[in-house]
Tab-separated table of N, CA and C in Angstrom:
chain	number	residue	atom	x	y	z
A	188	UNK	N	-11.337	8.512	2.295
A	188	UNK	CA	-10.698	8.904	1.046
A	188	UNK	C	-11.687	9.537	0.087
A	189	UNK	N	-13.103	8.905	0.177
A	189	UNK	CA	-13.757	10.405	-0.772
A	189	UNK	C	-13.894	11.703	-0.444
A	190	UNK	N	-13.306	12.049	0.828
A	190	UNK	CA	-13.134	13.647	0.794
A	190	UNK	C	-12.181	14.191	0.417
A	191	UNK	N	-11.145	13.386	0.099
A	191	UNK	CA	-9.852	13.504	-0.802
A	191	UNK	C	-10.719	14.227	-2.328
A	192	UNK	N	-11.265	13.115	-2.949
A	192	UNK	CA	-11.976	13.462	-4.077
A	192	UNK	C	-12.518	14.549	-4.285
A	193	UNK	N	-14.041	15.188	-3.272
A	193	UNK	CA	-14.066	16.172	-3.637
A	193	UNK	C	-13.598	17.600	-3.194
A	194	UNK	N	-12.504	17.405	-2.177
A	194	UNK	CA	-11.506	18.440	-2.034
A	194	UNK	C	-10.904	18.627	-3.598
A	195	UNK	N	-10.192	17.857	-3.987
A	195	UNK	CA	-9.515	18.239	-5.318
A	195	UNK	C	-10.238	18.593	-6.215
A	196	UNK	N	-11.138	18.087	-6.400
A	196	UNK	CA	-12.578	18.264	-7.279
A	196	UNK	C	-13.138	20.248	-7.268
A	197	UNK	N	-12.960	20.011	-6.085
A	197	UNK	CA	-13.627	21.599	-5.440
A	197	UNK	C	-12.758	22.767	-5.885
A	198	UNK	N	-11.164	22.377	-6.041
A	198	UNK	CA	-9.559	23.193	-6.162
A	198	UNK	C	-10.409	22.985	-7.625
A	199	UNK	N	-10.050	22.334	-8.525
A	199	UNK	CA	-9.268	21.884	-9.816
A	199	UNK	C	-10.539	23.248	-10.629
A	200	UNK	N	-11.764	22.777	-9.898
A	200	UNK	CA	-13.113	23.323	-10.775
A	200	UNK	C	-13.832	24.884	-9.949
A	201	UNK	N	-12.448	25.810	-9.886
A	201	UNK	CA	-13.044	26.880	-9.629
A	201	UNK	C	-13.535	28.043	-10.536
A	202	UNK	N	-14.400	28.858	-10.028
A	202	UNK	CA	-15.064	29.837	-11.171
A	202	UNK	C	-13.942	30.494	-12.079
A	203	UNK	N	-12.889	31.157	-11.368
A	203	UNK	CA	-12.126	31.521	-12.343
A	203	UNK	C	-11.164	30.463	-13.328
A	204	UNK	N	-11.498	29.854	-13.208
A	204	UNK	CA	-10.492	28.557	-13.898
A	204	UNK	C	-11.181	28.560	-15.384
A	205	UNK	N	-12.599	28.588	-14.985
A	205	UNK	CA	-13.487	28.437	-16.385
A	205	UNK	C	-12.887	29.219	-17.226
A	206	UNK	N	-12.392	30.821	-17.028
A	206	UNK	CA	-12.304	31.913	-18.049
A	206	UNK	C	-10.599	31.273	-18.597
A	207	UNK	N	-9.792	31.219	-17.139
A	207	UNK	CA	-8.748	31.007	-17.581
A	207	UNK	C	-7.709	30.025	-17.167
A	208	UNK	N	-7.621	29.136	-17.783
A	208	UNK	CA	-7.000	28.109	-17.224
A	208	UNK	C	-5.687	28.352	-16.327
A	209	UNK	N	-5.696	27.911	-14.877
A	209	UNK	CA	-4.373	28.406	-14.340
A	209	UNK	C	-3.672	27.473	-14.284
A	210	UNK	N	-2.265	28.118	-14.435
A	210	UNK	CA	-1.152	27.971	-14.183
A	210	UNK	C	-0.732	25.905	-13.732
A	211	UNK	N	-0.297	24.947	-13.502
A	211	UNK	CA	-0.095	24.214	-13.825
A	211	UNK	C	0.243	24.056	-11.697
A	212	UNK	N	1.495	25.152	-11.577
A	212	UNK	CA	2.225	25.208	-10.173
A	212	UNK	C	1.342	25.947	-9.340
A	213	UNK	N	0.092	26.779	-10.129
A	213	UNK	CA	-1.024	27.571	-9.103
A	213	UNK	C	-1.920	26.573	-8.933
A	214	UNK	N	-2.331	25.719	-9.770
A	214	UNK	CA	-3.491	25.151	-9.530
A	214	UNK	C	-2.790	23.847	-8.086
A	215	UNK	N	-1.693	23.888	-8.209
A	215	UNK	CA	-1.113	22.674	-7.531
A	215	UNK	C	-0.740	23.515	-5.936
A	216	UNK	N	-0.747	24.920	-5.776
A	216	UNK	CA	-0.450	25.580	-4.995
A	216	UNK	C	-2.155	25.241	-4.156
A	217	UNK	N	-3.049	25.929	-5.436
A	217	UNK	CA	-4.395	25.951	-4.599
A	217	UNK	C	-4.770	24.489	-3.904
A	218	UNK	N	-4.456	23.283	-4.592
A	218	UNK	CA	-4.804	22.022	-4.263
A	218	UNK	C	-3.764	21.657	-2.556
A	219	UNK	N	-2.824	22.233	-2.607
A	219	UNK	CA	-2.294	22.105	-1.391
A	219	UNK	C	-3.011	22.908	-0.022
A	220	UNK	N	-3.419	24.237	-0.570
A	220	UNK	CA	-3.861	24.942	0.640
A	220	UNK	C	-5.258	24.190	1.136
A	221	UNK	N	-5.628	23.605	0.279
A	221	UNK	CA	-7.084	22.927	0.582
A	221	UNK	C	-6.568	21.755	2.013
A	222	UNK	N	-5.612	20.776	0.985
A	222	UNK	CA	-5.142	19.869	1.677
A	222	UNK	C	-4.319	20.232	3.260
A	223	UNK	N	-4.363	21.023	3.304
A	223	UNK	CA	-3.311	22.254	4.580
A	223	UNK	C	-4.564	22.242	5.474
A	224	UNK	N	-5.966	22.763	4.760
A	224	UNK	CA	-6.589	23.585	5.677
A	224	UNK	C	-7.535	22.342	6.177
A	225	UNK	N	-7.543	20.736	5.415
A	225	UNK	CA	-8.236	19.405	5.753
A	225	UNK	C	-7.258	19.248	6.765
A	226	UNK	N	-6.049	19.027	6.797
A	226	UNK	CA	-5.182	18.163	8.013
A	226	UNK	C	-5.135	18.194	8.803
A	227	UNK	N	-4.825	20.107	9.038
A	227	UNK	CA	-4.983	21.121	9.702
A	227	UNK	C	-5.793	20.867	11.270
A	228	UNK	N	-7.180	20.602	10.733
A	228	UNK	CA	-8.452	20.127	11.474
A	228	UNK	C	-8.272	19.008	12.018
A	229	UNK	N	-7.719	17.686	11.131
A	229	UNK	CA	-7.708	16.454	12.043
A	229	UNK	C	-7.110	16.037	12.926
A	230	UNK	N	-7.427	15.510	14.021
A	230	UNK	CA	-6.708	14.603	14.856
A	230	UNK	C	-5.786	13.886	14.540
A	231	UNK	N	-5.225	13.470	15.408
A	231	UNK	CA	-4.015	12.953	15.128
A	231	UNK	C	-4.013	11.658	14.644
A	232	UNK	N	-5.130	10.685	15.616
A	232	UNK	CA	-5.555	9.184	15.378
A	232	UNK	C	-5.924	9.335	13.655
A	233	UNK	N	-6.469	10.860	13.102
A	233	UNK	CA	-7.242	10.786	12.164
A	233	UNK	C	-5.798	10.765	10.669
A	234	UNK	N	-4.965	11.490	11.256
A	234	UNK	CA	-3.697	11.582	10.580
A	234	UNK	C	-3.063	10.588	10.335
A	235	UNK	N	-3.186	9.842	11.031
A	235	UNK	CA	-2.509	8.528	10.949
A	235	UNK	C	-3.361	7.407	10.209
A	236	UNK	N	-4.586	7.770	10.478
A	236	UNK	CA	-5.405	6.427	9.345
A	236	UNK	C	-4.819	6.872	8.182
A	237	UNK	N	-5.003	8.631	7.822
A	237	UNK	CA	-4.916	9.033	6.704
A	237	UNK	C	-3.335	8.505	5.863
A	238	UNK	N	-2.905	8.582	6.679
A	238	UNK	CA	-1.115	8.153	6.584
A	238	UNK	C	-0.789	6.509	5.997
A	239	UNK	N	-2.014	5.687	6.839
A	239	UNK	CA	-1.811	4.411	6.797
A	239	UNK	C	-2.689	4.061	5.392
A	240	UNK	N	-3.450	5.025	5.227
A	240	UNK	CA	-4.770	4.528	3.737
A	240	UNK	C	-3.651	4.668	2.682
A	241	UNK	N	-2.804	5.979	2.892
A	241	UNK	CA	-1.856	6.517	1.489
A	241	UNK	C	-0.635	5.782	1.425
A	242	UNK	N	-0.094	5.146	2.871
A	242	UNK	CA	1.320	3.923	2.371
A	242	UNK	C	0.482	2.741	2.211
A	243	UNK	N	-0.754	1.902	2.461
A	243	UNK	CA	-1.406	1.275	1.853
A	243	UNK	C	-1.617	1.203	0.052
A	244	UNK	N	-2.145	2.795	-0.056
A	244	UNK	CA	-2.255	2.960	-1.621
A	244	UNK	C	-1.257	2.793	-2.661
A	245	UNK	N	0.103	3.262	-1.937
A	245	UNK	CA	1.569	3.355	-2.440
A	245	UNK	C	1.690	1.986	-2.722
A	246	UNK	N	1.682	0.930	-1.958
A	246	UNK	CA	2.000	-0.129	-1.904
A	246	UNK	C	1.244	-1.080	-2.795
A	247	UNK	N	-0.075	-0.865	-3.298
A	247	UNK	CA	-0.643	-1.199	-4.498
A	247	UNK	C	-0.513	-0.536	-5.433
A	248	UNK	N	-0.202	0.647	-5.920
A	248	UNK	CA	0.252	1.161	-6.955
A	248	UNK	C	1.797	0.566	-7.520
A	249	UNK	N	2.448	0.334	-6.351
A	249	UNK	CA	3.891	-0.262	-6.793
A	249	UNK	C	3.981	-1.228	-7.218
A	250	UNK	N	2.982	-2.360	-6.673
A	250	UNK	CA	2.814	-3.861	-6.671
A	250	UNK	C	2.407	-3.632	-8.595
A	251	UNK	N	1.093	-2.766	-8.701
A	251	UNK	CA	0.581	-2.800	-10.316
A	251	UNK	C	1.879	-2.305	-11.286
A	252	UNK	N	2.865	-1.625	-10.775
A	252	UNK	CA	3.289	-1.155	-11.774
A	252	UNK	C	4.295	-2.235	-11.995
A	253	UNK	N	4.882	-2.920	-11.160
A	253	UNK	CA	5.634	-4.072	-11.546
A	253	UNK	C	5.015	-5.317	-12.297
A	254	UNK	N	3.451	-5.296	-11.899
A	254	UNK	CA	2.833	-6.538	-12.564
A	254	UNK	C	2.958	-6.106	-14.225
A	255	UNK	N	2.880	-4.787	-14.378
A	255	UNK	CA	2.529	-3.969	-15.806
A	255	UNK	C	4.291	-4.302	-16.136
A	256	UNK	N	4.935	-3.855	-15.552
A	256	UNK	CA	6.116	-3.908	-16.330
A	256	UNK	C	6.628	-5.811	-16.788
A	257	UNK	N	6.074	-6.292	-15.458
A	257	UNK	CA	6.340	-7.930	-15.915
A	257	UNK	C	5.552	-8.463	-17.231
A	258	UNK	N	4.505	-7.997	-17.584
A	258	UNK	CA	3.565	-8.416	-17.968
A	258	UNK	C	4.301	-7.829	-19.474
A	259	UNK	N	4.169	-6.456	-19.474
A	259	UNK	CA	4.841	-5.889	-21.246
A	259	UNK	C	6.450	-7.004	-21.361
A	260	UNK	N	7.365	-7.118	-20.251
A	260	UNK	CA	8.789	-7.525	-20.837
A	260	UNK	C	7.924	-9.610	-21.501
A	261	UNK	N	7.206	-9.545	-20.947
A	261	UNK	CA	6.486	-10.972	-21.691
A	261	UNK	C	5.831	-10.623	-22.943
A	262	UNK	N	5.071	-9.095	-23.072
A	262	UNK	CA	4.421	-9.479	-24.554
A	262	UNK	C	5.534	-8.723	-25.284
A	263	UNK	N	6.548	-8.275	-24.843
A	263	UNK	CA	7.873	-7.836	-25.942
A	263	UNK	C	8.140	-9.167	-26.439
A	264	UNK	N	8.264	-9.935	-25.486
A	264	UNK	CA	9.561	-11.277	-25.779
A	264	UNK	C	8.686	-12.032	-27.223
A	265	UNK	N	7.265	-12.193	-26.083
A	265	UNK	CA	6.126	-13.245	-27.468
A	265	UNK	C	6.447	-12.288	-28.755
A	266	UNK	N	6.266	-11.253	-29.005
A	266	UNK	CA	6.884	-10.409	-30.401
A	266	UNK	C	7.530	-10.825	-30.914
A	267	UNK	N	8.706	-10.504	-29.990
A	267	UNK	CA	10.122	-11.073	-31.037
A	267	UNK	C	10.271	-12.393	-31.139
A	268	UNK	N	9.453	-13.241	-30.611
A	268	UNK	CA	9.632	-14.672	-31.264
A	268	UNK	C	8.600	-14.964	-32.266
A	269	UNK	N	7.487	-13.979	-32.200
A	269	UNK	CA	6.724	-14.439	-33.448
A	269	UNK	C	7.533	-13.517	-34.504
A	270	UNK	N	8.204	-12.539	-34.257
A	270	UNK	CA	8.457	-11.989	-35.641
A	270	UNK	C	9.862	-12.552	-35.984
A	271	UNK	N	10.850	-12.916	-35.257
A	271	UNK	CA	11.701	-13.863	-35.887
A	271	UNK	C	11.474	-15.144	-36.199
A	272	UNK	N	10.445	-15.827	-35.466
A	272	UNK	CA	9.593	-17.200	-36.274
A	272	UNK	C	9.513	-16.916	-37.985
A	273	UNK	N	8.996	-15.712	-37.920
A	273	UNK	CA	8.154	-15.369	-39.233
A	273	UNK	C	9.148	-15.122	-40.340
A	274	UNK	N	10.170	-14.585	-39.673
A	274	UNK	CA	11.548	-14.058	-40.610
A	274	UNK	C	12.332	-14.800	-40.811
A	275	UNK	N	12.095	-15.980	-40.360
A	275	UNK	CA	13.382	-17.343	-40.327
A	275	UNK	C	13.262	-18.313	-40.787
């Protein structure tokens, strides 16, 4: 996965980008052909780690975003009981 990094790294920070910032759907065009021309090359065994690292990653990103959402509907609730404590 750090050649993930500086593949995108390599897209995002090209010479012409400096003068003019592109496009939002070009820069996301260029970041794909990179990713096209990495896959492209790998094996298949290699496709499949790659496959298994990114539903791995999915699967902790999902797990955090539910801990985040459990976690705010608890400091909403502590709110509204300290601020209707306070108002009552």
């Amino acid at each position: 996965s750090g050649g993930d990094k500086s593949a995108g790294s390599s897209g995002a920070g090209g010479g012409s980008g400096a003068q003019q910032e592109p496009s939002s759907s070009q820069a996301q065009d260029d970041e794909d052909e990179i990713l096209d021309d990495e896959t492209r090359i790998m094996s298949t065994t290699e496709l499949r780690q790659r496959i298994h690292l990114l539903d791995n990653d999915i699967r902790v990103m999902r797990s955090d975003v539910q801990r985040i959402q459990h976690e705010s509907r608890g400091q909403r609730e502590r709110i509204r009981e300290v601020f209707f404590a306070s108002t009552g």
